[in-house]
Coordinates of C-alpha atoms in Angstrom, one line a residue:
X1 CA 0.0 0.0 0.0
X2 CA 1.3 3.4 -0.9
X3 CA 0.9 6.4 1.4
X4 CA 1.3 9.8 -0.2
X5 CA 1.3 12.3 2.6
X6 CA 1.7 12.7 6.4
X7 CA -2.1 13.1 6.6
X8 CA -2.6 9.8 4.8
X9 CA -0.3 8.1 7.3
X10 CA -2.2 9.6 10.2
X11 CA -5.5 8.5 8.7
X12 CA -4.1 4.9 8.1
X13 CA -2.9 4.8 11.7
X14 CA -6.2 6.0 13.0
X15 CA -8.1 3.4 11.1
X16 CA -5.7 0.7 12.2
X17 CA -6.2 1.7 15.9
X18 CA -10.0 1.7 15.4
X19 CA -9.9 -1.8 13.9
X20 CA -7.2 -3.6 15.9
X21 CA -8.2 -3.7 19.6
X22 CA -6.1 -4.7 22.5
X23 CA -4.4 -7.0 23.2
X24 CA -2.1 -6.2 20.3
X25 CA 1.7 -6.4 19.7
X26 CA 2.8 -4.5 16.7
X27 CA 6.4 -4.3 15.4
X28 CA 7.2 -1.3 13.2
X29 CA 10.1 -1.6 10.8
X30 CA 11.5 1.3 8.9
X31 CA 14.5 3.7 8.7
X32 CA 14.7 6.9 10.7
X33 CA 12.2 9.4 9.2
X34 CA 10.1 6.7 7.5
X35 CA 6.9 7.7 9.4
X36 CA 6.7 5.2 12.2
X37 CA 5.9 7.9 14.9
X38 CA 3.4 9.5 12.5
X39 CA 1.6 6.1 12.2
X40 CA 1.6 5.8 16.0
X41 CA 0.2 9.3 16.4
X42 CA -2.7 8.2 14.1
X43 CA -3.2 4.9 15.9
X44 CA -3.3 6.8 19.2
X45 CA -6.1 9.0 17.8
X46 CA -8.0 5.9 16.8
X47 CA -8.0 4.5 20.3
X48 CA -9.1 7.8 21.9
X49 CA -5.8 9.3 23.1
X50 CA -6.0 13.1 23.1
X51 CA -2.5 14.0 24.3
X52 CA 0.4 14.6 22.0
X53 CA 2.3 11.4 21.0
X54 CA 6.0 11.7 20.5
X55 CA 8.8 9.3 19.6
X56 CA 10.3 7.5 22.6
X57 CA 13.8 7.5 21.0
X58 CA 15.4 9.1 24.1
X59 CA 13.2 7.7 26.8
X60 CA 13.0 4.1 25.4
X61 CA 9.2 3.9 26.2
X62 CA 6.2 6.0 26.6
X63 CA 2.7 5.1 27.9
X64 CA -0.6 6.7 27.0
X65 CA -4.1 5.9 28.3
X66 CA -6.7 5.5 25.6
X67 CA -10.5 5.1 25.9
X68 CA -10.4 1.3 26.3
X69 CA -6.7 0.4 26.0
X70 CA -3.2 1.4 27.1
X71 CA -0.8 2.3 24.4
X72 CA 2.8 1.4 25.2
X73 CA 5.3 2.6 22.6
X74 CA 8.9 1.3 22.7
X75 CA 11.9 2.4 20.7
X76 CA 15.0 0.2 21.1
X77 CA 17.1 2.1 18.6
X78 CA 19.7 3.1 21.2
X79 CA 19.8 -0.2 23.0
X80 CA 22.1 -3.0 21.8
X81 CA 21.1 -4.9 24.9
X82 CA 17.6 -4.2 26.2
X83 CA 18.5 -5.4 29.7
X84 CA 15.9 -4.3 32.3
X85 CA 13.6 -3.2 29.5
X86 CA 13.0 -6.8 28.7
X87 CA 11.0 -7.2 31.9
X88 CA 9.0 -4.1 31.2
X89 CA 8.2 -5.2 27.6
X90 CA 7.2 -8.7 28.7
X91 CA 4.8 -7.2 31.2
X92 CA 3.3 -4.9 28.5
X93 CA 2.9 -7.8 26.0
X94 CA 1.1 -9.9 28.6
X95 CA -1.4 -7.1 29.5
X96 CA -4.8 -7.9 27.8
X97 CA -5.6 -4.2 27.8
X98 CA -2.4 -3.0 26.1
X99 CA -1.5 -2.2 22.6
X100 CA 2.3 -2.6 22.5
X101 CA 4.2 -1.0 19.7
X102 CA 7.9 -1.8 19.2
X103 CA 10.3 0.1 16.9
X104 CA 13.9 -1.2 16.3
X105 CA 13.1 -4.6 17.8
X106 CA 16.1 -6.5 16.5
X107 CA 17.6 -6.9 20.0
X108 CA 14.4 -8.3 21.6
X109 CA 13.2 -10.7 18.9
X110 CA 13.3 -13.6 21.4
X111 CA 10.7 -11.8 23.6
X112 CA 8.2 -10.7 20.8
X113 CA 5.4 -13.1 20.2
X114 CA 5.4 -15.0 17.0
X115 CA 1.8 -13.9 16.2
X116 CA 2.6 -10.2 16.5
X117 CA 1.6 -7.9 13.7
X118 CA 4.4 -6.4 11.6
X119 CA 4.3 -3.3 9.4
X120 CA 7.3 -2.3 7.4
X121 CA 7.4 1.3 6.2
X122 CA 9.7 2.0 3.3
X123 CA 10.8 5.5 2.3
X124 CA 10.1 6.0 -1.4
X125 CA 10.5 9.8 -1.7
X126 CA 9.9 12.9 0.4
X127 CA 6.1 12.4 0.6
X128 CA 5.6 8.7 -0.4
X129 CA 5.9 5.6 1.8
X130 CA 5.2 2.0 1.0
X131 CA 3.5 0.0 3.9
X132 CA 3.9 -3.7 3.9
X133 CA 1.9 -5.7 6.4
X134 CA 3.5 -9.0 7.4

């Protein structure tokens, strides 16, 4: 699927949030600047989160309360060894009321459930992205 603007990415994320209830584990794959956080912002809107959603690149994780679900957003970009975050992630994954989103999950593949959803976001050009659901 091709996305041609930031607004289209937000709309796709919002619809995804509306149609994929908790519990959900979602791994996002894509280069820096591909639109992963934009997608998550849209998803957050879809589950009723009103506050501003930002990338957890420097904080590793961020938690938001939606209408019927908790959104837990992880970014393991800066962690070669997730260490103590493994425990936190395992807790989130096992929460039946959580939507857990993982970016840069290479270091924690052994923790992620095999039945997780995966979306790869490929940068095509300045405004276009290709989304591949796996």
